[in-house]
mmCIF file of C-alpha atoms in Angstrom:
data_model
loop_
_atom_site.group_PDB
_atom_site.id
_atom_site.type_symbol
_atom_site.label_atom_id
_atom_site.label_comp_id
_atom_site.label_asym_id
_atom_site.label_seq_id
_atom_site.Cartn_x
_atom_site.Cartn_y
_atom_site.Cartn_z
ATOM 1 C CA UNK A 476 -175.667 112.550 55.645
ATOM 2 C CA UNK A 477 -173.779 109.189 54.921
ATOM 3 C CA UNK A 478 -172.118 109.489 50.872
ATOM 4 C CA UNK A 479 -174.150 107.429 48.762
ATOM 5 C CA UNK A 480 -170.843 106.733 47.006
ATOM 6 C CA UNK A 481 -170.352 103.635 49.307
ATOM 7 C CA UNK A 482 -173.412 102.082 48.600
ATOM 8 C CA UNK A 483 -173.820 103.108 44.743
ATOM 9 C CA UNK A 484 -170.100 100.565 44.448
ATOM 10 C CA UNK A 485 -171.269 97.793 46.449
ATOM 11 C CA UNK A 486 -175.167 97.468 44.224
ATOM 12 C CA UNK A 487 -173.545 97.954 41.208
ATOM 13 C CA UNK A 488 -170.787 95.124 42.012
ATOM 14 C CA UNK A 489 -173.144 92.964 43.289
ATOM 15 C CA UNK A 490 -175.656 94.209 39.899
ATOM 16 C CA UNK A 491 -172.505 93.111 37.549
ATOM 17 C CA UNK A 492 -171.134 89.934 39.041
ATOM 18 C CA UNK A 493 -174.627 88.523 39.179
ATOM 19 C CA UNK A 494 -174.545 88.938 35.260
ATOM 20 C CA UNK A 495 -171.361 86.657 34.785
ATOM 21 C CA UNK A 496 -169.250 90.618 33.772
ATOM 22 C CA UNK A 497 -166.066 91.707 34.977
ATOM 23 C CA UNK A 498 -166.135 94.757 37.290
ATOM 24 C CA UNK A 499 -163.381 97.529 35.740
ATOM 25 C CA UNK A 500 -163.128 100.554 38.565
ATOM 26 C CA UNK A 501 -161.271 103.876 37.289
ATOM 27 C CA UNK A 502 -159.648 105.113 39.969
ATOM 28 C CA UNK A 503 -158.473 108.539 40.554
ATOM 29 C CA UNK A 504 -154.484 107.386 41.075
ATOM 30 C CA UNK A 505 -153.240 110.601 42.137
ATOM 31 C CA UNK A 506 -156.120 111.512 45.111
ATOM 32 C CA UNK A 507 -154.230 111.908 48.836
ATOM 33 C CA UNK A 508 -154.573 108.221 50.110
ATOM 34 C CA UNK A 509 -154.848 105.789 46.825
ATOM 35 C CA UNK A 510 -152.247 103.009 47.446
ATOM 36 C CA UNK A 511 -151.720 101.363 43.291
ATOM 37 C CA UNK A 512 -148.970 100.158 41.131
ATOM 38 C CA UNK A 513 -148.454 103.683 39.626
ATOM 39 C CA UNK A 514 -146.542 102.298 36.780
ATOM 40 C CA UNK A 515 -150.136 101.579 35.383
ATOM 41 C CA UNK A 516 -150.675 105.336 36.232
ATOM 42 C CA UNK A 517 -152.008 106.815 33.220
ATOM 43 C CA UNK A 518 -153.190 110.315 32.135
ATOM 44 C CA UNK A 519 -153.298 109.856 36.914
ATOM 45 C CA UNK A 520 -155.860 107.503 36.318
ATOM 46 C CA UNK A 521 -156.053 104.143 36.649
ATOM 47 C CA UNK A 522 -158.264 100.958 35.709
ATOM 48 C CA UNK A 523 -158.330 98.206 38.456
ATOM 49 C CA UNK A 524 -160.295 94.892 37.390
ATOM 50 C CA UNK A 525 -161.894 93.888 41.014
ATOM 51 C CA UNK A 526 -163.511 90.486 39.959
ATOM 52 C CA UNK A 527 -163.204 87.670 42.822
ATOM 53 C CA UNK A 528 -160.707 85.642 40.190
ATOM 54 C CA UNK A 529 -158.094 88.612 39.560
ATOM 55 C CA UNK A 530 -158.000 89.858 43.246
ATOM 56 C CA UNK A 531 -157.925 88.183 47.194
ATOM 57 C CA UNK A 532 -159.281 89.653 50.576
ATOM 58 C CA UNK A 533 -161.805 92.174 49.001
ATOM 59 C CA UNK A 534 -163.327 94.467 51.026
ATOM 60 C CA UNK A 535 -165.470 97.487 50.121
ATOM 61 C CA UNK A 536 -166.728 99.658 53.071
ATOM 62 C CA UNK A 537 -168.008 104.084 53.556
ATOM 63 C CA UNK A 538 -163.659 104.489 54.072
ATOM 64 C CA UNK A 539 -162.441 102.659 50.832
ATOM 65 C CA UNK A 540 -161.838 99.670 48.317
ATOM 66 C CA UNK A 541 -159.108 97.119 49.420
ATOM 67 C CA UNK A 542 -157.591 94.382 48.123
ATOM 68 C CA UNK A 543 -154.195 92.138 47.801
ATOM 69 C CA UNK A 544 -153.608 91.647 43.768
ATOM 70 C CA UNK A 545 -150.189 90.484 41.744
ATOM 71 C CA UNK A 546 -148.736 93.213 39.467
ATOM 72 C CA UNK A 547 -146.081 92.044 36.798
ATOM 73 C CA UNK A 548 -146.038 89.174 39.065
ATOM 74 C CA UNK A 549 -145.682 91.270 42.338
ATOM 75 C CA UNK A 550 -148.049 91.143 45.519
ATOM 76 C CA UNK A 551 -149.567 94.156 46.228
ATOM 77 C CA UNK A 552 -151.908 95.305 49.030
ATOM 78 C CA UNK A 553 -154.645 97.763 47.174
ATOM 79 C CA UNK A 554 -156.345 100.398 49.098
ATOM 80 C CA UNK A 555 -158.653 102.966 46.820
ATOM 81 C CA UNK A 556 -160.313 105.463 49.546
ATOM 82 C CA UNK A 557 -164.137 105.860 48.354
ATOM 83 C CA UNK A 558 -163.317 109.602 47.275
ATOM 84 C CA UNK A 559 -160.851 108.349 44.743
ATOM 85 C CA UNK A 560 -163.850 105.673 42.806
ATOM 86 C CA UNK A 561 -164.175 107.670 39.806
ATOM 87 C CA UNK A 562 -166.840 104.818 37.714
ATOM 88 C CA UNK A 563 -167.241 100.928 38.225
ATOM 89 C CA UNK A 564 -168.320 99.311 34.656
ATOM 90 C CA UNK A 565 -168.368 96.178 33.688
ATOM 91 C CA UNK A 566 -165.004 95.412 31.127
ATOM 92 C CA UNK A 567 -167.326 93.288 28.531
ATOM 93 C CA UNK A 568 -170.315 96.101 28.119
ATOM 94 C CA UNK A 569 -169.174 99.339 29.748
ATOM 95 C CA UNK A 570 -171.774 99.332 31.961
ATOM 96 C CA UNK A 571 -171.997 100.291 34.942
ATOM 97 C CA UNK A 572 -172.385 103.821 37.281
ATOM 98 C CA UNK A 573 -170.028 106.787 36.746
ATOM 99 C CA UNK A 574 -170.488 107.874 41.104
ATOM 100 C CA UNK A 575 -171.431 111.946 40.904
ATOM 101 C CA UNK A 576 -169.379 114.360 42.749
ATOM 102 C CA UNK A 577 -170.110 114.290 46.124
ATOM 103 C CA UNK A 578 -168.440 116.431 49.808
ATOM 104 C CA UNK A 579 -166.596 113.914 51.835
ATOM 105 C CA UNK A 580 -166.417 114.998 55.212
ATOM 106 C CA UNK A 581 -164.876 112.590 57.815
ATOM 107 C CA UNK A 582 -166.856 113.797 60.850
ATOM 108 C CA UNK A 583 -165.525 112.326 64.787
ATOM 109 C CA UNK A 584 -167.840 110.428 66.633
ATOM 110 C CA UNK A 585 -168.682 111.574 69.366
ATOM 111 C CA UNK A 586 -167.661 110.915 72.769
ATOM 112 C CA UNK A 587 -169.209 108.478 74.731
ATOM 113 C CA UNK A 588 -170.460 110.009 78.267
ATOM 114 C CA UNK A 589 -169.356 108.333 81.250
ATOM 115 C CA UNK A 590 -172.541 108.011 83.530
ATOM 116 C CA UNK A 591 -172.100 110.268 86.342
ATOM 117 C CA UNK A 592 -171.025 108.351 89.806
ATOM 118 C CA UNK A 593 -174.056 107.982 92.177
ATOM 119 C CA UNK A 594 -174.271 110.819 95.173
ATOM 120 C CA UNK A 595 -173.031 109.633 98.850
ATOM 121 C CA UNK A 596 -176.344 108.862 100.411
ATOM 122 C CA UNK A 597 -177.996 107.554 97.821
ATOM 123 C CA UNK A 598 -178.817 104.101 96.627
ATOM 124 C CA UNK A 599 -178.918 103.143 93.623
ATOM 125 C CA UNK A 600 -181.886 100.627 92.955
ATOM 126 C CA UNK A 601 -182.193 99.320 89.231
ATOM 127 C CA UNK A 602 -185.710 98.379 87.960
ATOM 128 C CA UNK A 603 -185.880 95.746 85.726
#
């Protein structure tokens, strides 16, 4: 099955934003593939403000969370692999969701099988 974390993160983000609160993403900064500002990492974790007023080009999909932001005035492209997302909560009241542990397996899509070429002597007729 497809891990549910990306769906839960998307829904929680919408719920927080719909209530005019500030979404904070708690991240395992040491997770392989995480691209975060290392100077703000504390005990292997970082909290990122992912509100629309704090980031640009926010994109959340099954692979992860990506956006552009400025940290100490320096622009940075941030990427958080979905498995590195620990929790998403509202800054103002800490309400949100801690994501349950999941197994994230990357299963490659099967290669499409090309159609067999028609045999010599046969006529291929397309019926609509």
